[in-house]
PDB file of C-alpha atoms in Angstrom:
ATOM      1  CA  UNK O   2       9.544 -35.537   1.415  1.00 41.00           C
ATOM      2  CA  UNK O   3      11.583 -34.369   4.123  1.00 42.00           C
ATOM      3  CA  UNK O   4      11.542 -30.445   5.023  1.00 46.00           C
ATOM      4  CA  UNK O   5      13.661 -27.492   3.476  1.00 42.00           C
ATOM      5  CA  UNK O   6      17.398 -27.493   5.047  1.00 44.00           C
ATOM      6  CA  UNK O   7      19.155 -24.171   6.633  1.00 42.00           C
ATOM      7  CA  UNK O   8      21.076 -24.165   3.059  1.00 41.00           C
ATOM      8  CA  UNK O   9      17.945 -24.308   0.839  1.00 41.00           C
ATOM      9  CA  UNK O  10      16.232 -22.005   3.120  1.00 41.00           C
ATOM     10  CA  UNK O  11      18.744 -19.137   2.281  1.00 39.00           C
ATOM     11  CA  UNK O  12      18.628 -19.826  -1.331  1.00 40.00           C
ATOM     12  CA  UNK O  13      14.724 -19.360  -1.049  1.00 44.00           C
ATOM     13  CA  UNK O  14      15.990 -15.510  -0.112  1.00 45.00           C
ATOM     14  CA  UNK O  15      15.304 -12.745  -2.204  1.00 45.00           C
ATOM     15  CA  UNK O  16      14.402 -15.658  -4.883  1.00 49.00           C
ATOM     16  CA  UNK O  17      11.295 -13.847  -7.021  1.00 48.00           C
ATOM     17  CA  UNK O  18      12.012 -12.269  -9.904  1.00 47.00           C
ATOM     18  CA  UNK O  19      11.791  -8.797  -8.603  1.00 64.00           C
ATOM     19  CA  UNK O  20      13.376  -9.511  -5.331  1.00 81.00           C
ATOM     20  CA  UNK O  21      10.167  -8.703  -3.290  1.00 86.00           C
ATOM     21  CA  UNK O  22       9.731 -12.095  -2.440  1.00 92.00           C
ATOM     22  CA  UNK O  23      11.997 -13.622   0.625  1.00 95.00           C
ATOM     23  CA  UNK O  24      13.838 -10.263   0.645  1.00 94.00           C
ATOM     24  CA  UNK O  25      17.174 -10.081   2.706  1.00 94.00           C
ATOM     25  CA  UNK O  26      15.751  -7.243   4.460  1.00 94.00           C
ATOM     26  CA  UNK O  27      12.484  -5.227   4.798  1.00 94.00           C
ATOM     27  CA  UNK O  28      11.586  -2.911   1.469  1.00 94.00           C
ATOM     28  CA  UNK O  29      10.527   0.690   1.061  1.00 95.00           C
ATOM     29  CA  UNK O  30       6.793   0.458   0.350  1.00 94.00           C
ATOM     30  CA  UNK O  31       4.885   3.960  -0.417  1.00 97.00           C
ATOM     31  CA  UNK O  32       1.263   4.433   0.033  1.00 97.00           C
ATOM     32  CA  UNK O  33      -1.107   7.749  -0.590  1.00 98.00           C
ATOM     33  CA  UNK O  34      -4.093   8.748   1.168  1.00 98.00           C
ATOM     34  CA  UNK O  35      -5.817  10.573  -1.753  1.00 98.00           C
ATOM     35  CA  UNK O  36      -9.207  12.613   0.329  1.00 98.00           C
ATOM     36  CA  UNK O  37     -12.064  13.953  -1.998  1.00 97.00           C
ATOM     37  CA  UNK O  38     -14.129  16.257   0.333  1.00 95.00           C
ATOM     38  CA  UNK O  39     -15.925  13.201   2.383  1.00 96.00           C
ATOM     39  CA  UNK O  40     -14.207  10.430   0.602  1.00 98.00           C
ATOM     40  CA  UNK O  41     -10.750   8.515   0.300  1.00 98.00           C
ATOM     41  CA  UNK O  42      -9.239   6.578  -2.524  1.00 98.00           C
ATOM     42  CA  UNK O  43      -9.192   3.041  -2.627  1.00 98.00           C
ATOM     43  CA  UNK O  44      -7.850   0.183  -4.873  1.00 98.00           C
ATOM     44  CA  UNK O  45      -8.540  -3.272  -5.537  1.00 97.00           C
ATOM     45  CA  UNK O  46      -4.822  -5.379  -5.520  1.00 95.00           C
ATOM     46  CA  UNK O  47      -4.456  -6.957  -8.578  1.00 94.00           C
ATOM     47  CA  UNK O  48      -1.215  -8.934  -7.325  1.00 88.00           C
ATOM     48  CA  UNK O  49       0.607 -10.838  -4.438  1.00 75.00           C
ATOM     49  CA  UNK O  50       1.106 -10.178  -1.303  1.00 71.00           C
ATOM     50  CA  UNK O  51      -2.860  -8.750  -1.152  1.00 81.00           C
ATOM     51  CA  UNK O  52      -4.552 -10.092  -4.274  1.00 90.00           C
ATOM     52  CA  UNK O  53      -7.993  -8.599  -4.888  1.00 94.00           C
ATOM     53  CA  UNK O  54      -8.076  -6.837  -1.160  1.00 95.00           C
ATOM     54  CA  UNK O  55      -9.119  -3.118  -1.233  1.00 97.00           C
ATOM     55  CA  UNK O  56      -6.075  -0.851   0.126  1.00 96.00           C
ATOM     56  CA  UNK O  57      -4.516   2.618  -0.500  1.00 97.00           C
ATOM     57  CA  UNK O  58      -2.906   3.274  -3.769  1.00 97.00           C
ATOM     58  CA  UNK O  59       0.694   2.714  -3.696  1.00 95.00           C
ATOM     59  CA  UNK O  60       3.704   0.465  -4.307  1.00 92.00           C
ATOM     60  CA  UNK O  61       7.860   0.166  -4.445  1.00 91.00           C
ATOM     61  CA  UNK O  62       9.865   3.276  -4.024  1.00 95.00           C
ATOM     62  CA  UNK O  63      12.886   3.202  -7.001  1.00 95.00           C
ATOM     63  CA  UNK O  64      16.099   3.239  -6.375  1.00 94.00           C
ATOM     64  CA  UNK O  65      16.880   7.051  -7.313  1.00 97.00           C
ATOM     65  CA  UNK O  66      13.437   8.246  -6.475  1.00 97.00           C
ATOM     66  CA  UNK O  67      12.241  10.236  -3.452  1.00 98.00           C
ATOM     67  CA  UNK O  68       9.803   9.334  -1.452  1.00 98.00           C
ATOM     68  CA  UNK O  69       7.200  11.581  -2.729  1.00 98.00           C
ATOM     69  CA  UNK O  70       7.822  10.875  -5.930  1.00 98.00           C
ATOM     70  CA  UNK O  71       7.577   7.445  -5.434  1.00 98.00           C
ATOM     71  CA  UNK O  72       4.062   8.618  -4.067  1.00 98.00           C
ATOM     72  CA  UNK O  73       3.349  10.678  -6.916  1.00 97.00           C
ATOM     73  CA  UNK O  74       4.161   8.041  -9.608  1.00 97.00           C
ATOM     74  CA  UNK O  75       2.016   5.387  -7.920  1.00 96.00           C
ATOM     75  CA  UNK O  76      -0.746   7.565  -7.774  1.00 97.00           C
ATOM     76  CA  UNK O  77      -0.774   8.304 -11.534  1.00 96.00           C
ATOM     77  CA  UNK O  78       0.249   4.549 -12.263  1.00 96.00           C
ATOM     78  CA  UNK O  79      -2.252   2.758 -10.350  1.00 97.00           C
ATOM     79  CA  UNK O  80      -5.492   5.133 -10.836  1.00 97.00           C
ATOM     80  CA  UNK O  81      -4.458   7.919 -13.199  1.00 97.00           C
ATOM     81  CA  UNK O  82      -4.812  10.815 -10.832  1.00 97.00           C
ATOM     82  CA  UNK O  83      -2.461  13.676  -9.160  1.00 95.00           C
ATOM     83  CA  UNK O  84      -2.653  15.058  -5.764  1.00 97.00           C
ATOM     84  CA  UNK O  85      -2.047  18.665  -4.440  1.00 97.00           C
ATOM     85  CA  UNK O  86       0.791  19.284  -1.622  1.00 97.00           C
ATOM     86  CA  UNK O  87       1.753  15.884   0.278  1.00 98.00           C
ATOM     87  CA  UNK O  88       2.361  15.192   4.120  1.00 98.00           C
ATOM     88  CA  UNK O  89       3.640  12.328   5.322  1.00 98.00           C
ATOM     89  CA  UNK O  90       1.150  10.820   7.645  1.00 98.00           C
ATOM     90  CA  UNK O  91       2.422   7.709   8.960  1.00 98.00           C
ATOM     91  CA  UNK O  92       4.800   4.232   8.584  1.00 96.00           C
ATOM     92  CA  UNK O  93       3.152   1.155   8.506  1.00 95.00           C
ATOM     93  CA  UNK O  94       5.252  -2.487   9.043  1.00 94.00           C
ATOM     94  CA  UNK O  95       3.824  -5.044   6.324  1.00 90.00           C
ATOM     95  CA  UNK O  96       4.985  -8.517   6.876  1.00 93.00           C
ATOM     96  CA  UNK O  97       3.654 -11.434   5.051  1.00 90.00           C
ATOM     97  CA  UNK O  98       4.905 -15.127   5.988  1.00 94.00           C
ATOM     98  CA  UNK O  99       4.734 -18.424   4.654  1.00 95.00           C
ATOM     99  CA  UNK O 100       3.193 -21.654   5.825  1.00 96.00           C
ATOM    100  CA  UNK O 101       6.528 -22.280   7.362  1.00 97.00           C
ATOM    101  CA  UNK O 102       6.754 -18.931   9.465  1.00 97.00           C
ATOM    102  CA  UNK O 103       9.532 -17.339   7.112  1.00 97.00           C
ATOM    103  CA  UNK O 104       9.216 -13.995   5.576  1.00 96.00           C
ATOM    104  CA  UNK O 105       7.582 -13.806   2.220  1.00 93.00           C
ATOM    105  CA  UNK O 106       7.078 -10.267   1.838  1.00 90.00           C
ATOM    106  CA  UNK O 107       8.738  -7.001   4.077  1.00 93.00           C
ATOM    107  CA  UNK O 108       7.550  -3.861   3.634  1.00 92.00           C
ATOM    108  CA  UNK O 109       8.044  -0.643   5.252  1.00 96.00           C
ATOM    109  CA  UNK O 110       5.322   1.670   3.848  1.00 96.00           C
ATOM    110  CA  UNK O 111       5.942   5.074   4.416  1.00 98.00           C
ATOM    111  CA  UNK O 112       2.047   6.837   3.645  1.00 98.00           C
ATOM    112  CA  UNK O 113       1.602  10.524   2.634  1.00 98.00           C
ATOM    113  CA  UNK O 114      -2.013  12.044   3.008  1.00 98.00           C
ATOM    114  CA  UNK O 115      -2.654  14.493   0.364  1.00 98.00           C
ATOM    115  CA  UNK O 116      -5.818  16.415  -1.276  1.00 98.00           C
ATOM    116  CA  UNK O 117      -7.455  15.448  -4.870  1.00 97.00           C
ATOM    117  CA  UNK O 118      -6.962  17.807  -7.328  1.00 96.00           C
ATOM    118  CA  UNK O 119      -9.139  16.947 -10.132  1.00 92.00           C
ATOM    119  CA  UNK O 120     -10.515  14.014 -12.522  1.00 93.00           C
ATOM    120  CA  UNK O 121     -11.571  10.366 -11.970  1.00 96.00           C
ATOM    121  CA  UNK O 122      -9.747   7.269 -10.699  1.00 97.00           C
ATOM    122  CA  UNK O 123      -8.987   4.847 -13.675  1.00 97.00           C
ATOM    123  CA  UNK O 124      -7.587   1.393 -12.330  1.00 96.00           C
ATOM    124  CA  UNK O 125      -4.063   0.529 -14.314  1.00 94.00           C
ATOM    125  CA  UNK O 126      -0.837  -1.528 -13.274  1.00 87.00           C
ATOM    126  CA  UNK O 127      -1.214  -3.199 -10.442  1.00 90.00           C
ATOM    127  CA  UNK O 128      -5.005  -2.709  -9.643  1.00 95.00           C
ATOM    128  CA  UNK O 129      -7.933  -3.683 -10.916  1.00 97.00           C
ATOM    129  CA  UNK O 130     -10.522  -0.900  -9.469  1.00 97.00           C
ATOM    130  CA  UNK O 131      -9.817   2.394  -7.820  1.00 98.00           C
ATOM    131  CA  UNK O 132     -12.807   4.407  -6.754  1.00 98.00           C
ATOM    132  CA  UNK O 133     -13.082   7.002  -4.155  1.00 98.00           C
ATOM    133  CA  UNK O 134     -15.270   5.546  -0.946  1.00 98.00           C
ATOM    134  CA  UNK O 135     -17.236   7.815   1.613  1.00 98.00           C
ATOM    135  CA  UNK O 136     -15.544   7.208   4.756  1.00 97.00           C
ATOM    136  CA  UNK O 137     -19.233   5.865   6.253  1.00 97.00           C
ATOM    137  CA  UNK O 138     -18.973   3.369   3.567  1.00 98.00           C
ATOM    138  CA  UNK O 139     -15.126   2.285   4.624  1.00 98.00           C
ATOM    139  CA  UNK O 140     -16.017  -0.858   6.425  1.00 96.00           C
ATOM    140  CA  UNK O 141     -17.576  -2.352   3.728  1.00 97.00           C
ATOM    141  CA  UNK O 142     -14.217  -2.548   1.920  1.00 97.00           C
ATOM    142  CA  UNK O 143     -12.220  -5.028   4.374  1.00 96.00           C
ATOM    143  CA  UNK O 144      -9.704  -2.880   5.051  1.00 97.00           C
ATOM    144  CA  UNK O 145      -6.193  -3.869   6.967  1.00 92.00           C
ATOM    145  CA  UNK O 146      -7.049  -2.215  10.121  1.00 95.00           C
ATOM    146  CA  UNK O 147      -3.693  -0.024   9.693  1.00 95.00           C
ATOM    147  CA  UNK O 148      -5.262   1.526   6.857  1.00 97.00           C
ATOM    148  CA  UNK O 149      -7.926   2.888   8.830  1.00 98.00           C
ATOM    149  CA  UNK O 150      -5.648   4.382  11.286  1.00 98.00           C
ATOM    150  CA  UNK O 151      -3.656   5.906   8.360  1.00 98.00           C
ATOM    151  CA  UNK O 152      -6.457   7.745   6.968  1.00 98.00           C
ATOM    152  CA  UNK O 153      -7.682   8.878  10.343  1.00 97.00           C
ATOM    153  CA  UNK O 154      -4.410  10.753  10.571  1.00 98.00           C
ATOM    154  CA  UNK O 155      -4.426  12.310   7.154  1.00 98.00           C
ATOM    155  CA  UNK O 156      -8.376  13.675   7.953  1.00 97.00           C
ATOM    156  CA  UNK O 157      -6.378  15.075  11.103  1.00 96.00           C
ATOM    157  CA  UNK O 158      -3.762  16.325   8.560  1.00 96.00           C
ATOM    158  CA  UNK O 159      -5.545  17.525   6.210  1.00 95.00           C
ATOM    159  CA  UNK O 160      -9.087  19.202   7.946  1.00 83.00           C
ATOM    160  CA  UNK O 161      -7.864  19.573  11.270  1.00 69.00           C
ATOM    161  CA  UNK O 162     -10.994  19.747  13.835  1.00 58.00           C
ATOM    162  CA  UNK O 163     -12.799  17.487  11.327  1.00 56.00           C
ATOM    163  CA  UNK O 164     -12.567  13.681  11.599  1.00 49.00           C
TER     164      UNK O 164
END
């Protein structure tokens, strides 16, 4: 079989069903940094592009939707909880390519640190667990190393003088 030509390459573009896969350009991706006194949020991914890895709660932003909001609905979708007043924290660039070097996924994740308010996590939509992890215990999760580095900044955020 001989490889993909420039033409079938660009149909390949934007081609999944929700668009997320070989976008045209990079995506608005939201994450949350939900901190319980010494803990943080995590989730288990449930889907593509980082099926069954641990990671921050979040997803899409809507067309129509702020930013926070986007944050806010994630939250609730993905582990049933609300948050008190949100910062954003940081940007990450997630970029996921094939065996054939092209882009698969493109997200820019815009992440918002923000306090727990009340009640347990219960995995939904696009997860499969969601449990808040002491931050001792965080290495034991696999974590992309920009997720670290995200929730360092919301401890800064959030406690500052405590880290």
């Amino acid at each position: 079989m001989t490889g993909m030509g420039q033409d079938d390459k660009r149909a390949r573009v934007g081609q999944g069903s929700d668009g997320r896969e070989y976008p045209a350009r990079p995506l608005v991706g939201i994450g949350i940094v939900l901190l319980r006194g010494e803990a943080v949020l995590l989730v288990r991914r449930a889907k593509a592009p980082s099926f069954g890895q641990w990671a921050l709660p979040g997803g899409a932003q809507e067309v129509g939707e702020t930013a926070e909001a986007a944050a806010r609905r994630e939250l609730l979708e993905e582990a049933g909880l609300e948050a008190g007043p949100m910062v954003l924290a940081a940007n990450v660039d997630s970029i996921h390519r094939d065996e054939d070097g092209r882009v698969r996924f493109h997200y820019t994740i815009l992440d918002f640190a923000a306090p727990w308010v009340g009640g347990e996590p219960v995995a939904a939509g696009d997860v499969s667990e969601a449990v808040f992890v002491p931050y001792a215990r965080l290495d034991e999760y696999g974590l992309w190393e920009e997720a670290h580095r995200v929730i360092a900044i919301a401890r800064r955020l959030l406690a500052p003088g405590r880290d």
